[in-house]
mmCIF file of C-alpha atoms and ligand atoms in Angstrom:
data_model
loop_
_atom_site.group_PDB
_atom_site.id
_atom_site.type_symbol
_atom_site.label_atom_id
_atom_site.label_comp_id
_atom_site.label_asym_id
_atom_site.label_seq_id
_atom_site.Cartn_x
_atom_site.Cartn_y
_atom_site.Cartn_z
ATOM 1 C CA UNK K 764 167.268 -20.781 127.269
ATOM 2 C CA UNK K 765 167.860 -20.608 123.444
ATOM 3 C CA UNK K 766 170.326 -18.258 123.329
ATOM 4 C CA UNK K 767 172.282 -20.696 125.759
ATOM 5 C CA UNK K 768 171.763 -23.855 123.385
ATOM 6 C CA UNK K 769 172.947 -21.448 120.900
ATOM 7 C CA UNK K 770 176.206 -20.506 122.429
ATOM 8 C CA UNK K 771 176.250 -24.449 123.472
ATOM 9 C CA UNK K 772 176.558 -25.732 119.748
ATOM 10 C CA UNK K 773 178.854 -23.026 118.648
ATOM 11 C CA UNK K 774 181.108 -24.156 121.241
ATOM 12 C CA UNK K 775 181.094 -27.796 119.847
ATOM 13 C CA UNK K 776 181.426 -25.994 115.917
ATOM 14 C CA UNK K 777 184.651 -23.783 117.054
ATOM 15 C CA UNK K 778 186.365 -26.460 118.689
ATOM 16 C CA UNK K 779 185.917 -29.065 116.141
ATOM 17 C CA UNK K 780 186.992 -26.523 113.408
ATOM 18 C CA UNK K 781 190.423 -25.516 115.738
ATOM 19 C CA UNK K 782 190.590 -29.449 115.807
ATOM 20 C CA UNK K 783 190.381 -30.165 112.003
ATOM 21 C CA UNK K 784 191.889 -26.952 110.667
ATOM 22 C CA UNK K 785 193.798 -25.221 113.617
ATOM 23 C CA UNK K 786 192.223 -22.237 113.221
ATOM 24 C CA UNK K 787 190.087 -20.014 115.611
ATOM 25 C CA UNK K 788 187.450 -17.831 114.607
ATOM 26 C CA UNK K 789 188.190 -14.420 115.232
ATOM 27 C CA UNK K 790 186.193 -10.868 116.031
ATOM 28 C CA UNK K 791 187.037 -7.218 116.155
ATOM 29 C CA UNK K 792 185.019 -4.549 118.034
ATOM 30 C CA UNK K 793 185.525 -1.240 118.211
ATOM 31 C CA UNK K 794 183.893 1.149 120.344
ATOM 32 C CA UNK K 795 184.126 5.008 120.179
ATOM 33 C CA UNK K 796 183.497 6.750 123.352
ATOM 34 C CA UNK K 797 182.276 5.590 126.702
ATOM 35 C CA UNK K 798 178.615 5.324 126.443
ATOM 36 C CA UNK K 799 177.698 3.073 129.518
ATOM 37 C CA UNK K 800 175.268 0.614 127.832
ATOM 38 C CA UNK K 801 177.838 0.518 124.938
ATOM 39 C CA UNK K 802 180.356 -0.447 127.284
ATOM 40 C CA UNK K 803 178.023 -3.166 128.509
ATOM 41 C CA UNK K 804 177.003 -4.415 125.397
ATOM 42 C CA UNK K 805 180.704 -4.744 124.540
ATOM 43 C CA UNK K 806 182.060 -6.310 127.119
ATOM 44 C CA UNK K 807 179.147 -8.880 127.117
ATOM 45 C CA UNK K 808 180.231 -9.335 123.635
ATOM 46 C CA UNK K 809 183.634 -10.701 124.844
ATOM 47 C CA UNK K 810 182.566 -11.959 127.595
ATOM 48 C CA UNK K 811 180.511 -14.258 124.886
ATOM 49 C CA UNK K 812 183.372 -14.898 122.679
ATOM 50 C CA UNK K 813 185.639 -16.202 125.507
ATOM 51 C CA UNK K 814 182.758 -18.565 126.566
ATOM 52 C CA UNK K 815 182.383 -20.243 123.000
ATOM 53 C CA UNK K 816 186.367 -20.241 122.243
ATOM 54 C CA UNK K 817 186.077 -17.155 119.413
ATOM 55 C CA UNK K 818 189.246 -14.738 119.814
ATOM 56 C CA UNK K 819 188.131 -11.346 120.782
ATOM 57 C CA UNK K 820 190.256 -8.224 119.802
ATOM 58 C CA UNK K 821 188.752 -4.564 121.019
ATOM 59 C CA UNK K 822 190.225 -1.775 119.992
ATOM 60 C CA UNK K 823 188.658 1.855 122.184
ATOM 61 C CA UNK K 824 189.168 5.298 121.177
ATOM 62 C CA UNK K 825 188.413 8.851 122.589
ATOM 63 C CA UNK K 826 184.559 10.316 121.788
ATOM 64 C CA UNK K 827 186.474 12.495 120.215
ATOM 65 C CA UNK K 828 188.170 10.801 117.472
ATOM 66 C CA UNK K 829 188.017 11.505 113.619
ATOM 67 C CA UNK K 830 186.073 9.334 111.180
ATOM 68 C CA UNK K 831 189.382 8.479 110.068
ATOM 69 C CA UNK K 832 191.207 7.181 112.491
ATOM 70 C CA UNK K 833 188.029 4.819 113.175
ATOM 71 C CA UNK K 834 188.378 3.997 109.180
ATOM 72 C CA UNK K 835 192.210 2.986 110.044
ATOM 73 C CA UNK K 836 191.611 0.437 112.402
ATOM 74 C CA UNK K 837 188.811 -1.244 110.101
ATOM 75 C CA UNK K 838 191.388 -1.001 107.702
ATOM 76 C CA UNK K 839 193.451 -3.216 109.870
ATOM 77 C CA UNK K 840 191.499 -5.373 110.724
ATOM 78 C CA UNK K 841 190.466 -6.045 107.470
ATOM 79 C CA UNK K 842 193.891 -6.852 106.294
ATOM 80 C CA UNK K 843 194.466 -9.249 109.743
ATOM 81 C CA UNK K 844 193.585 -12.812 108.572
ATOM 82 C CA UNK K 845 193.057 -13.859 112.430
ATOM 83 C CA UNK K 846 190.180 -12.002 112.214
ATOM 84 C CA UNK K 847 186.852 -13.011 110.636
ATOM 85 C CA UNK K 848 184.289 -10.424 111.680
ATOM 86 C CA UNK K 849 184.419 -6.639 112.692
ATOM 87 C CA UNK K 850 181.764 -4.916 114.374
ATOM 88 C CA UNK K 851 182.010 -0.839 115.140
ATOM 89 C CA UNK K 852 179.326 -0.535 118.511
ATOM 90 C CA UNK K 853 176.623 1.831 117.650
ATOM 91 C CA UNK K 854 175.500 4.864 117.659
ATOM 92 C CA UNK K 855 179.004 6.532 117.217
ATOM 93 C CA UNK K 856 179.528 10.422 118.219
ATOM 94 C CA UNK K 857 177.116 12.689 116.610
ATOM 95 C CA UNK K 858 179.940 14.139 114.434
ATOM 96 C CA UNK K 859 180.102 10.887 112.510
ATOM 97 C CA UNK K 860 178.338 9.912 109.843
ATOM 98 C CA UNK K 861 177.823 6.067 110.782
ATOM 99 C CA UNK K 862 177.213 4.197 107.507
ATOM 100 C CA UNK K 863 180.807 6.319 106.102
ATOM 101 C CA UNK K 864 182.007 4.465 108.775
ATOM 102 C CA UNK K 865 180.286 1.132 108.249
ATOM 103 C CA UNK K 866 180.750 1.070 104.924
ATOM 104 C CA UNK K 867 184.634 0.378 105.728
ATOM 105 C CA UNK K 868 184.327 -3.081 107.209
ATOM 106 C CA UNK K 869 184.882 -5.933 104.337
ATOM 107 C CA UNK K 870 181.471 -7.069 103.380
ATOM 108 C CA UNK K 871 183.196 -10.428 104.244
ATOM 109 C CA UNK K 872 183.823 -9.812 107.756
ATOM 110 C CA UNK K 873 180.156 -7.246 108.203
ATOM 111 C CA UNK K 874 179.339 -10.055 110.896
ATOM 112 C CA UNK K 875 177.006 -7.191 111.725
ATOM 113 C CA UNK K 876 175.114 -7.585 108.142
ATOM 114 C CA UNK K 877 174.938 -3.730 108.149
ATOM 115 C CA UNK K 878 176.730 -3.119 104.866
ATOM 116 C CA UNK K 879 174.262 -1.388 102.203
ATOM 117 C CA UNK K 880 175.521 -4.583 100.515
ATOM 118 C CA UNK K 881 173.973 -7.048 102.856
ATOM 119 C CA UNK K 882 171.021 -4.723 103.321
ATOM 120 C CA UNK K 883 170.878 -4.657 99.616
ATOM 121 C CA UNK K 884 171.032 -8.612 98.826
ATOM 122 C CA UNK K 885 168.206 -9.052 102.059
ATOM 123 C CA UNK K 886 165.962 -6.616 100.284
ATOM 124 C CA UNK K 887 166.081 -8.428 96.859
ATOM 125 C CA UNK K 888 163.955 -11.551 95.965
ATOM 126 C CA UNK K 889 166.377 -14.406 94.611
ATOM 127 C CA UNK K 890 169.657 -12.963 95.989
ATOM 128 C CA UNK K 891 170.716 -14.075 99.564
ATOM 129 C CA UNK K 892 173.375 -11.175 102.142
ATOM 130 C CA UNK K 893 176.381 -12.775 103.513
ATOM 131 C CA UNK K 894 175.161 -11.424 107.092
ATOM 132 C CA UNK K 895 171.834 -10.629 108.269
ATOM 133 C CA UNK K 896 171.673 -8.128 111.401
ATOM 134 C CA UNK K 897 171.860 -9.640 114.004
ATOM 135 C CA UNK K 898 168.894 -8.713 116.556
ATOM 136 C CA UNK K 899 166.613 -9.424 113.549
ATOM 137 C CA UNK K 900 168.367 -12.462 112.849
ATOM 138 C CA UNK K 901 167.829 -13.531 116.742
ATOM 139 C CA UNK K 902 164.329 -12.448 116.275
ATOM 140 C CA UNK K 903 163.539 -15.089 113.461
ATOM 141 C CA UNK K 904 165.808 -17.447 115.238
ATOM 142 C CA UNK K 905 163.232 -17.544 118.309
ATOM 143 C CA UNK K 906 159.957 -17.724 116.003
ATOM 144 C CA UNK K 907 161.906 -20.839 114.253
ATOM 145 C CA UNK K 908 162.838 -22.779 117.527
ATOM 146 C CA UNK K 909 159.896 -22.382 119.595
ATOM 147 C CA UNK K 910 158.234 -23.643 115.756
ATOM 148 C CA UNK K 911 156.240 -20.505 115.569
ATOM 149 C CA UNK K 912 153.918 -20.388 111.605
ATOM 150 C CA UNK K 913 155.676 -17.206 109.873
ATOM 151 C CA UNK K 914 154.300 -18.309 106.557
ATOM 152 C CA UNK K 915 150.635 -16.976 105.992
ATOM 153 C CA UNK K 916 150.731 -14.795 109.411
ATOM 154 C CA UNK K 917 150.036 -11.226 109.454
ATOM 155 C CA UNK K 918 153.318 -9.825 111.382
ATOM 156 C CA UNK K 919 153.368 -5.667 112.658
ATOM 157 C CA UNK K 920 157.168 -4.349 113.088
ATOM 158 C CA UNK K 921 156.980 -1.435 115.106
ATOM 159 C CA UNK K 922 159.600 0.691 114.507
ATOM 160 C CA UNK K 923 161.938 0.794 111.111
ATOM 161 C CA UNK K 924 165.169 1.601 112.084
ATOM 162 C CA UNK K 925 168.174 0.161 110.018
ATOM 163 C CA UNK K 926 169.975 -1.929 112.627
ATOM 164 C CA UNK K 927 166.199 -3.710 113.553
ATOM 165 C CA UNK K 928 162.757 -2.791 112.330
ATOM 166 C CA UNK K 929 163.422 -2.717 108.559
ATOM 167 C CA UNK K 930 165.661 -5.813 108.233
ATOM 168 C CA UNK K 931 163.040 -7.710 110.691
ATOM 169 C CA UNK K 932 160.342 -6.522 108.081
ATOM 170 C CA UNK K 933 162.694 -8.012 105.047
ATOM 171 C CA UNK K 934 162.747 -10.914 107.218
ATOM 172 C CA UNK K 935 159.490 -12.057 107.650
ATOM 173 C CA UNK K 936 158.641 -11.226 104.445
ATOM 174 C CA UNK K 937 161.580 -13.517 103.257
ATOM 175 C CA UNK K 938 158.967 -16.184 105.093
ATOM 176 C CA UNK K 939 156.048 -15.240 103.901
ATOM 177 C CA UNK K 940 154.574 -13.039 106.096
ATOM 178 C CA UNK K 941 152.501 -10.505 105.267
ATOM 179 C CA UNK K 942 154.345 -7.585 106.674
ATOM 180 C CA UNK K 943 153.491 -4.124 108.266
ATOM 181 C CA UNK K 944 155.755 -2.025 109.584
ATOM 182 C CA UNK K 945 154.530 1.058 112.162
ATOM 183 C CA UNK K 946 156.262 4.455 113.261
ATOM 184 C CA UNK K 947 156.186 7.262 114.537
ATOM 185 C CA UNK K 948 154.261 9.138 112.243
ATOM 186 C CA UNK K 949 151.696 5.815 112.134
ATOM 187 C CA UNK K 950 148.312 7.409 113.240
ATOM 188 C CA UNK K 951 146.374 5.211 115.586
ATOM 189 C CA UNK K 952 149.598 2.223 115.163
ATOM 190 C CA UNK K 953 146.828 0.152 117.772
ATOM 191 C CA UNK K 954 144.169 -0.080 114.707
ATOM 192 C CA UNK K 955 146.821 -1.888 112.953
ATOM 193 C CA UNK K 956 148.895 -4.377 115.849
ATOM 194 C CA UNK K 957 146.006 -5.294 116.810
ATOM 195 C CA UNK K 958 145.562 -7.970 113.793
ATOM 196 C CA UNK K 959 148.793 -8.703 114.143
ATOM 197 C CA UNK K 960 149.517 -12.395 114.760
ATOM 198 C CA UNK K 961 153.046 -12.046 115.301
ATOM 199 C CA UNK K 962 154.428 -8.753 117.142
ATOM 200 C CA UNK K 963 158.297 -7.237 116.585
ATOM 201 C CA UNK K 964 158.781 -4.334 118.660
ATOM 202 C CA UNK K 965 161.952 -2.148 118.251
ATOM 203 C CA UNK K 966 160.599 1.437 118.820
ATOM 204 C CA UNK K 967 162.365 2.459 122.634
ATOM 205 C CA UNK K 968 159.470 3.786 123.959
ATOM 206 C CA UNK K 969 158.807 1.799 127.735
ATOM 207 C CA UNK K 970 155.602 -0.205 128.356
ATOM 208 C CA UNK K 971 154.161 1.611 125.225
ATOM 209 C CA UNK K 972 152.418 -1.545 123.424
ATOM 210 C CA UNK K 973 149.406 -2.409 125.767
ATOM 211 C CA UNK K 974 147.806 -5.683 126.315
ATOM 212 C CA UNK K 975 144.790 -4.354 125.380
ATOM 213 C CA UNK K 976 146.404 -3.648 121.485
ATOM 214 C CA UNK K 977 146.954 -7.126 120.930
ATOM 215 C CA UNK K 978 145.081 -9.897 119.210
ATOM 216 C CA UNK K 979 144.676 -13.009 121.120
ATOM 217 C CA UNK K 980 147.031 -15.277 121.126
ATOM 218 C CA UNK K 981 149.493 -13.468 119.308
ATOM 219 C CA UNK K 982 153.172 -13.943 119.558
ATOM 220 C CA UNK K 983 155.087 -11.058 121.002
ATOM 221 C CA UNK K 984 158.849 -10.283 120.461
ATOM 222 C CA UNK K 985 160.415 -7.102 122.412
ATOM 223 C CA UNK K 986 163.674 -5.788 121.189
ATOM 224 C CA UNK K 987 163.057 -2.710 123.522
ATOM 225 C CA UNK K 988 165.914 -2.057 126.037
ATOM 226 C CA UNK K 989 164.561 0.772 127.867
ATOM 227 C CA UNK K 990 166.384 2.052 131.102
ATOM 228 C CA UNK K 991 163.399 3.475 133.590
ATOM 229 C CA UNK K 992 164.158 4.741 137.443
ATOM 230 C CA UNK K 993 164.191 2.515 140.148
ATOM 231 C CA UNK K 994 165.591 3.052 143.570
ATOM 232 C CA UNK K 995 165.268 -0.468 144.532
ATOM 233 C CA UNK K 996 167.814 -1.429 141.711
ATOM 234 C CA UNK K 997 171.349 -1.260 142.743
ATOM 235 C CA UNK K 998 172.097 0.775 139.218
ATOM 236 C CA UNK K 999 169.479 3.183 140.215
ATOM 237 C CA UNK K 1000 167.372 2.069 136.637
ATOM 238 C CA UNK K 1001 166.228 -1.248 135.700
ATOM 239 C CA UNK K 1002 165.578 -2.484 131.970
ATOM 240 C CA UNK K 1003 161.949 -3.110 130.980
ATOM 241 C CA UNK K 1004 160.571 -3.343 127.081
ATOM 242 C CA UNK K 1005 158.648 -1.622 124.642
ATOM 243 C CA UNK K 1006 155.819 -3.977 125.614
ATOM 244 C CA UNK K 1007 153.781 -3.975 129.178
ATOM 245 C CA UNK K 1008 154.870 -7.504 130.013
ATOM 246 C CA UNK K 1009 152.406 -8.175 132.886
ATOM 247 C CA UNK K 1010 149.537 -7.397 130.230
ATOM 248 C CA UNK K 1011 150.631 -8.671 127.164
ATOM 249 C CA UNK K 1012 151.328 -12.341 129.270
ATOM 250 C CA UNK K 1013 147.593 -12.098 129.933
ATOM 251 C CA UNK K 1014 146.404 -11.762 125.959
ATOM 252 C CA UNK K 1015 149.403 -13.267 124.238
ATOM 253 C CA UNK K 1016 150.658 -16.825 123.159
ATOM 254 C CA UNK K 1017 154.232 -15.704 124.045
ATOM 255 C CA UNK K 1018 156.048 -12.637 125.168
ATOM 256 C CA UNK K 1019 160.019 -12.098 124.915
ATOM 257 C CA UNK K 1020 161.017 -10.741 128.445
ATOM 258 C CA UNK K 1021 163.728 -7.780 128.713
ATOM 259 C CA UNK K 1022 166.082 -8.564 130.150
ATOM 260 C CA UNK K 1023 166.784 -12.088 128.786
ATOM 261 C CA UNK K 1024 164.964 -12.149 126.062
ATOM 262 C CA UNK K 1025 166.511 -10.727 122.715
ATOM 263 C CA UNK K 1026 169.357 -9.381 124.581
ATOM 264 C CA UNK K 1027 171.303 -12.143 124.691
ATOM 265 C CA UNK K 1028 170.043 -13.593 121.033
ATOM 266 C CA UNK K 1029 171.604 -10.856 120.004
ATOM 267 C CA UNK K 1030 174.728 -12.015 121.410
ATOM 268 C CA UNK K 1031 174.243 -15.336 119.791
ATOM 269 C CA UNK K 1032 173.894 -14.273 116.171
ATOM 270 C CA UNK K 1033 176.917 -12.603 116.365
ATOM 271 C CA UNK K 1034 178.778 -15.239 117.390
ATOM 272 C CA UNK K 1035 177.103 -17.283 114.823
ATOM 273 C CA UNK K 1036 177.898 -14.882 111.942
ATOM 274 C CA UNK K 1037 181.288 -14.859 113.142
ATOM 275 C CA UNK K 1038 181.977 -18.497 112.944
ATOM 276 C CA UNK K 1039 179.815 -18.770 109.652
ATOM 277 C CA UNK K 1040 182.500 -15.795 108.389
ATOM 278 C CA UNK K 1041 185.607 -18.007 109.493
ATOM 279 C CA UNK K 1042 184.219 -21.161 107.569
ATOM 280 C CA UNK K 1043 183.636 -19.448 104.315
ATOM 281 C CA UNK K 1044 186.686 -18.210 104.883
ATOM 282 C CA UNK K 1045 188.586 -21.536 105.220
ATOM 283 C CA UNK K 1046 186.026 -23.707 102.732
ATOM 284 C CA UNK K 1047 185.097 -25.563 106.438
ATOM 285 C CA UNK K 1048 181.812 -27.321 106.665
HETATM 286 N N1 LIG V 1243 177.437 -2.661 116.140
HETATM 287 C C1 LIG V 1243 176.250 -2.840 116.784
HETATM 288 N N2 LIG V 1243 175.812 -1.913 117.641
HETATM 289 C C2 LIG V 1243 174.605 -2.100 118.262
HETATM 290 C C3 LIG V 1243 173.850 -3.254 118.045
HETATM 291 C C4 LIG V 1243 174.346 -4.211 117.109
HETATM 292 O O1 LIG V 1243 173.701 -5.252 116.818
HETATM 293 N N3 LIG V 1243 175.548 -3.956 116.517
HETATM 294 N N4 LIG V 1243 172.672 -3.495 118.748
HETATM 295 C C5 LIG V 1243 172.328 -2.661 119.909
HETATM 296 C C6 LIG V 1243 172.946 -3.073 121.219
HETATM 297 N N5 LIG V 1243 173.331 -4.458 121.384
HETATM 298 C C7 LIG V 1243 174.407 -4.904 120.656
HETATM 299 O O2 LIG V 1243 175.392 -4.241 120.528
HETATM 300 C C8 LIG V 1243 172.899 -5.232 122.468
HETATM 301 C C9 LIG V 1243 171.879 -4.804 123.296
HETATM 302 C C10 LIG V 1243 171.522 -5.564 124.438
HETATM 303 C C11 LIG V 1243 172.191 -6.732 124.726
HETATM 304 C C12 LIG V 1243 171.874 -7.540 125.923
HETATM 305 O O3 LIG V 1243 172.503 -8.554 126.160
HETATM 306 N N6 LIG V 1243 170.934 -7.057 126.742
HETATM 307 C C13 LIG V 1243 170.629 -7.731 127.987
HETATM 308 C C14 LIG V 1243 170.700 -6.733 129.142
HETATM 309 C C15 LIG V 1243 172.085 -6.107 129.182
HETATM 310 C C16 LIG V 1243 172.197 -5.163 130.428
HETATM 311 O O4 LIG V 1243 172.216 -5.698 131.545
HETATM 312 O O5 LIG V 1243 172.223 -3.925 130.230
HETATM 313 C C17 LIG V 1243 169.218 -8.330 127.899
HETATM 314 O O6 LIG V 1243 168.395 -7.751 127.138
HETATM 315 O O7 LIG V 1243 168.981 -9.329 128.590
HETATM 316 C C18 LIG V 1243 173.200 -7.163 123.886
HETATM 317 C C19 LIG V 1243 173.570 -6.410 122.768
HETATM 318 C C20 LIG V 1243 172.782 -1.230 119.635
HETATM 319 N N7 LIG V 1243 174.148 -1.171 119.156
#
């Protein structure tokens, strides 16, 4: 599994940098409320960090708190030189405004790449963002190491949310693809995925892309995390994608499964920003 290799060399990176420099690369997370897949994602997030050697601090406060006291403990964590990265778990309460709050985290330690900065330097030809997001990062990482052609291809990003679809779109058009990006007020989206070559679906709708939308061949890549009922599950739901897997492995070259798929590249990126953050940090190669 990729994201496995992944966590595998950053192992080897973080210990040879504690080795050489003494020092550990550290992350922050901080997670308002107690959404259950929040809680999940976080705590596979430090689960991850303790398997690779990365210091993991987590700081979790009432649904209820103020945009402020959220801004004091980015504050703090930007001022702590043990840490090299700070993430704030998304969505946040509805009574925040999230990129106020994102906008507090030291474009040097947005291991999250979600600072209008970083957003910013990814949209612009020439210039390069300190962090890129990283599911979209994790997306491009899996086209590069299973040596999937980006250059020339026609790619369809369904969905354009800021956290996925629209840096995914910046991304493959940083390689060359020729890029189109569908939504939900896309008439007929099936007229236009189906010439797509390669397929990056982030719109949380379940089993919405069909087999029969696709060209193929095509190469598939399903960021959906979509809880649906199921009694024989012992949490009552189980996790299936934006994609109909069963069909799409009929048409397609390749298909990202969910779970295990993007999930846990996720993961990986942000491990990966986070040690890239502590090198520049301490000029380590
Ligand atoms: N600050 C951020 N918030 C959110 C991000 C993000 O990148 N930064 N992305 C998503 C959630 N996400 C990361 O936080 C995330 C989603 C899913 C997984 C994952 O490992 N999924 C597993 C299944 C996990 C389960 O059993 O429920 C899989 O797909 O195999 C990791 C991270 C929104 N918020």
């Amino acid at each position: 599994m990729v994201a496995k290799q992944i966590r595998d060399e950053i192992t080897a990176e973080v210990l040879k940098m504690k080795e050489a420099i003494g020092v550990v690369p550290g992350l922050a997370v901080i997670l308002v409320g107690d959404r259950k897949d929040s809680v999940t994602y976080v705590r596979n997030k430090k689960k991850a960090c303790e398997s690779v050697g990365i210091n993991s601090f987590e700081v979790r406060l009432p649904e209820d708190s103020t945009e402020q006291e959220v801004i004091k403990f980015i504050s703090k964590f930007n001022n702590d030189p043990s840490v090299h990265g700070i993430l704030v778990q998304l969505p946040l309460p509805s009574h925040m405004d999230e990129q106020n709050v994102l906008n507090a985290v030291d474009i040097e330690k947005d291991v999250d790449g979600f600072h209008p900065l970083n957003i910013g330097r990814l949209a612009m030809r020439g210039r390069d963002p300190l962090f890129v997001p990283c599911t979209p990062k994790g997306c491009i990482e899996l086209l590069h190491r299973y040596a999937v052609e980006i250059k020339g291809k026609r790619a369809v990003v369904i969905g354009r949310s800021n956290i996925v679809g629209m840096p995914a779109a910046l991304l493959l058009q940083r390689e060359d693809a020729t890029v189109s990006i569908v939504h939900s007020r896309t008439k007929n989206p099936e007229e236009i995925i189906k010439h797509a070559d390669i397929i990056i679906s982030a719109v949380g709708q379940p089993n919405m892309v069909r087999g029969s939308w696709l060209k193929p061949g095509a190469v598939v890549i399903d960021v959906g995390i979509n809880p649906v009922e199921d009694a024989n599950s012992p949490r009552g739901y189980k996790l299936v994608g934006d994609v109909c897997y069963e069909e799409a492995c009929k048409v397609a070259s390749a298909v990202t499964p969910v779970p295990g798929g993007v999930g846990p590249m996720t993961i990986a990126m942000l491990l990966s920003n986070t040690l890239s953050s502590a090198k520049r940090t301490h000029n380590f190669q």
